Short mmCIF file of C-alpha atoms in Angstrom, two decimals:
data_model
loop_
_atom_site.label_atom_id
_atom_site.label_comp_id
_atom_site.label_asym_id
_atom_site.label_seq_id
_atom_site.Cartn_x
_atom_site.Cartn_y
_atom_site.Cartn_z
CA UNK A 1 -105.74 44.17 -4.32
CA UNK A 2 -104.40 41.07 -2.58
CA UNK A 3 -106.70 39.13 -0.28
CA UNK A 4 -104.62 37.39 2.42
CA UNK A 5 -105.96 34.59 4.59
CA UNK A 6 -106.08 34.78 8.38
CA UNK A 7 -103.47 32.02 8.41
CA UNK A 8 -100.92 34.18 6.57
CA UNK A 9 -98.10 36.08 8.24
CA UNK A 10 -97.65 39.25 6.27
CA UNK A 11 -95.56 40.88 5.07
CA UNK A 12 -93.31 37.79 5.31
CA UNK A 13 -95.51 35.42 3.28
CA UNK A 14 -96.06 37.97 0.54
CA UNK A 15 -92.35 38.76 0.34
CA UNK A 16 -91.54 35.04 0.04
CA UNK A 17 -94.05 34.74 -2.81
CA UNK A 18 -92.69 37.86 -4.50
CA UNK A 19 -89.12 36.52 -4.43
CA UNK A 20 -90.25 33.16 -5.82
CA UNK A 21 -92.27 34.95 -8.51
CA UNK A 22 -88.97 35.72 -10.25
CA UNK A 23 -89.20 32.27 -11.84
CA UNK A 24 -86.28 30.86 -9.87
CA UNK A 25 -86.23 27.78 -7.66
CA UNK A 26 -84.81 28.99 -4.37
CA UNK A 27 -84.01 27.66 -0.92
CA UNK A 28 -84.92 29.16 2.44
CA UNK A 29 -81.44 30.61 3.05
CA UNK A 30 -81.45 32.55 -0.22
CA UNK A 31 -85.02 33.73 0.28
CA UNK A 32 -84.31 34.80 3.87
CA UNK A 33 -81.25 36.77 2.80
CA UNK A 34 -83.22 38.61 0.13
CA UNK A 35 -86.17 39.56 2.35
CA UNK A 36 -84.16 40.32 5.49
CA UNK A 37 -85.66 37.50 7.59
CA UNK A 38 -84.09 34.56 9.40
CA UNK A 39 -83.79 31.22 7.60
CA UNK A 40 -85.66 29.26 10.26
CA UNK A 41 -88.70 31.53 10.07
CA UNK A 42 -88.70 31.43 6.27
CA UNK A 43 -88.47 27.63 6.38
CA UNK A 44 -91.54 27.44 8.63
CA UNK A 45 -93.51 29.80 6.42
CA UNK A 46 -92.53 27.88 3.27
CA UNK A 47 -93.99 24.73 4.83
CA UNK A 48 -97.28 26.54 5.45
CA UNK A 49 -97.31 28.02 1.94
CA UNK A 50 -96.77 24.51 0.56
CA UNK A 51 -99.70 23.23 2.66
CA UNK A 52 -101.92 25.91 1.12
CA UNK A 53 -100.54 25.16 -2.38
CA UNK A 54 -99.15 28.65 -3.01
CA UNK A 55 -95.64 27.19 -3.16
CA UNK A 56 -94.36 23.87 -4.44
CA UNK A 57 -91.38 21.97 -3.02
CA UNK A 58 -89.38 21.10 -6.14
CA UNK A 59 -86.83 18.94 -4.35
CA UNK A 60 -85.19 18.92 -0.94
CA UNK A 61 -84.34 22.52 -0.11
CA UNK A 62 -85.78 24.16 -3.23
CA UNK A 63 -89.15 25.82 -3.76
CA UNK A 64 -91.08 27.51 -6.56
CA UNK A 65 -94.26 29.54 -6.71
CA UNK A 66 -97.38 27.77 -8.01
CA UNK A 67 -100.04 29.13 -10.34
CA UNK A 68 -102.22 29.69 -7.24
CA UNK A 69 -99.40 31.72 -5.71
CA UNK A 70 -99.15 33.84 -8.84
CA UNK A 71 -102.92 34.38 -8.87
CA UNK A 72 -102.74 35.49 -5.23
CA UNK A 73 -100.01 38.04 -6.02
CA UNK A 74 -102.10 39.34 -8.93
CA UNK A 75 -105.08 39.84 -6.59
CA UNK A 76 -107.12 37.17 -8.38
CA UNK A 77 -107.30 34.74 -5.44
CA UNK A 78 -108.68 35.11 -1.94
CA UNK A 79 -106.22 33.15 0.22
CA UNK A 80 -108.81 33.09 2.99
CA UNK A 81 -110.85 30.62 0.94
CA UNK A 82 -107.98 28.11 0.65
CA UNK A 83 -107.91 24.93 2.73
CA UNK A 84 -104.61 23.32 3.72
CA UNK A 85 -103.76 20.00 2.09
CA UNK A 86 -101.09 19.04 4.63
CA UNK A 87 -100.30 19.51 8.29
CA UNK A 88 -100.00 23.20 9.12
CA UNK A 89 -98.49 24.70 12.26
#
């Protein structure tokens, strides 16, 4: 069972992680299209997921899931215990 943090916006954050869990490096437009969300909202959530180290920014406009993100999806990580490393919204 997944343990989301209070800072998460679900189901959007989980759907972003699930799409990135395919092993692909994707941009916000592609992710948004595949989870039926708007690009701007996905972009904002990606920034937060990067701050909590569930997602890594590979290069400008491309993201990948981290090992922490995979552990979260597998129910092995309580996202509520994570601290942001960057500036969150």
